[in-house]
């Protein structure tokens, strides 16, 4: 019986010829990532027990992405603390505010997270590493143990295979697949238990570029997946090789790998989806939500903040204006994307349409430290989830959609079907080929 890609990744970093799902192992990670929001608590804990240095500072990446624009004295103080912590720990890979962007996007763009890699992360959305065929595992507060000792125990997760068959229709995006998947699972159409599983995509995935692969990794995280894996395509491998900052070896599941279960989705069956307030699984076909008034729109987050996503939005906004009474926030996933928006004239299109560009990072998706809602308002966004209170008031109504759906809705002033809005053909082609 063969092995899954994740079993192969973990076997390598455990120095073993093989491991199986269910085994408890102690991986020697290729990297350890800690985000700005947990640095202080982690360092205070380690200082309390007399640990002033980390076990492998050369492996540690510290990222400022959750609170980039300091909106309070507390946030500024935390940022200053993080800078001191990086110096005291000897962390050279410290990406302060304005230096990298979203930790679940820019390391893949810069060739720091590569196919076949394994790393520990304190944040749930480490699952994004699957976009390039890597495995990032969230350990939460146990990141302190990893920093102090270099590792922690891991149960090798089981893998569920989901084959994507066919092609998406025009106006439907990879983010719609995730909402559709969550809906199918919630309604019992697909019998999948995602809790501490790795969701591996198969089938017709080679047509998906980097941005689409990142989007595929987003929604399963909200369904409690431990990881997501998208087999690297030849185009994805070529992109990674151009930017790689270390040697890497891609991994793939064996044809006879032991999956917990196998499922399939026909992509042609999917229309644009909207997740109704409360949960990503509350998704409906867009026709059921069209016409719902919105006050707030946001494109970004680790689910839909890649350059392709922003080009898609620009292609729909070009020559149009955001509706009166709607505020649209656009948040690039990386500083590299922000520079490209400026250099290639895309930023001008967004600004002329009335969008507000925020610094690269999480943006409103981090519990609305920027761009919150007022009580009773409604939002359509590409945030990772739409739990009550995510954008501030618990009575605000939070809807989720693809970048195209959010752009179309921002123009209409209500939830709108992106298939009814012609995209600029040049920008649309650029979006589709942004990482070719």
Coordinates of N, CA, C and O in Angstrom, one line a residue, residues 4 13 26-27 31 48 58-59 79 92 96 151 158 170 188-189 214 236 264 329 378 384:
X4 N 0.4 8.7 1.3 CA -0.1 10.0 0.9 C 1.1 11.0 0.9 O 2.1 10.7 1.5
X13 N 10.9 14.7 7.5 CA 11.3 15.5 8.6 C 11.4 14.8 9.9 O 11.9 15.3 10.9
X26 N 7.7 13.2 16.1 CA 8.3 14.5 16.5 C 9.1 15.0 15.3 O 10.3 14.8 15.2
X27 N 8.4 15.8 14.4 CA 9.1 16.3 13.2 C 10.2 17.3 13.6 O 10.1 18.1 14.5
X31 N 10.9 24.9 9.0 CA 10.7 26.3 9.4 C 9.7 26.4 10.6 O 8.9 25.4 10.7
X48 N 9.5 33.4 31.7 CA 9.1 33.0 33.0 C 9.8 31.7 33.5 O 10.1 31.5 34.7
X58 N 17.6 30.2 13.3 CA 17.8 30.3 11.8 C 16.5 29.7 11.1 O 16.3 30.0 9.9
X59 N 15.7 29.0 11.8 CA 14.5 28.4 11.2 C 13.3 29.3 11.4 O 12.2 29.0 10.8
X79 N 3.8 46.1 18.9 CA 4.8 46.1 17.8 C 6.2 46.3 18.3 O 7.1 45.7 17.8
X92 N 16.6 36.3 12.5 CA 16.9 37.2 11.3 C 15.8 37.3 10.4 O 15.6 38.4 9.7
X96 N 8.7 42.7 9.7 CA 7.9 43.7 10.5 C 6.8 44.3 9.6 O 6.8 44.0 8.4
X151 N 10.7 21.3 18.4 CA 9.6 20.4 17.9 C 8.5 20.2 18.9 O 8.6 20.8 20.0
X158 N -5.0 11.7 8.9 CA -5.5 11.0 7.8 C -5.8 12.0 6.7 O -6.0 13.2 6.9
X170 N -17.3 30.6 -16.7 CA -16.9 32.0 -16.6 C -17.7 32.7 -15.5 O -18.9 32.6 -15.3
X188 N -25.0 17.2 4.0 CA -24.9 15.7 3.9 C -24.8 15.1 2.6 O -24.8 13.9 2.4
X189 N -24.6 16.0 1.5 CA -24.4 15.5 0.2 C -23.1 14.7 0.1 O -22.9 13.7 -0.6
X214 N -4.4 29.0 -3.6 CA -4.5 29.6 -2.3 C -6.0 29.6 -1.9 O -6.3 29.2 -0.7
X236 N 3.3 25.4 -11.6 CA 3.5 25.8 -10.2 C 5.0 25.5 -9.8 O 5.6 26.3 -9.2
X264 N -15.8 13.3 -5.1 CA -15.6 14.1 -6.4 C -16.7 15.2 -6.5 O -17.8 15.1 -5.9
X329 N -12.8 48.1 0.8 CA -11.4 48.0 1.2 C -10.8 46.9 0.4 O -11.3 45.8 0.3
X378 N -24.3 45.6 6.9 CA -24.1 44.4 6.2 C -22.8 44.5 5.4 O -22.5 45.5 4.8
X384 N -11.9 35.1 5.7 CA -11.9 33.6 5.9 C -13.1 33.0 6.5 O -13.5 31.9 6.2

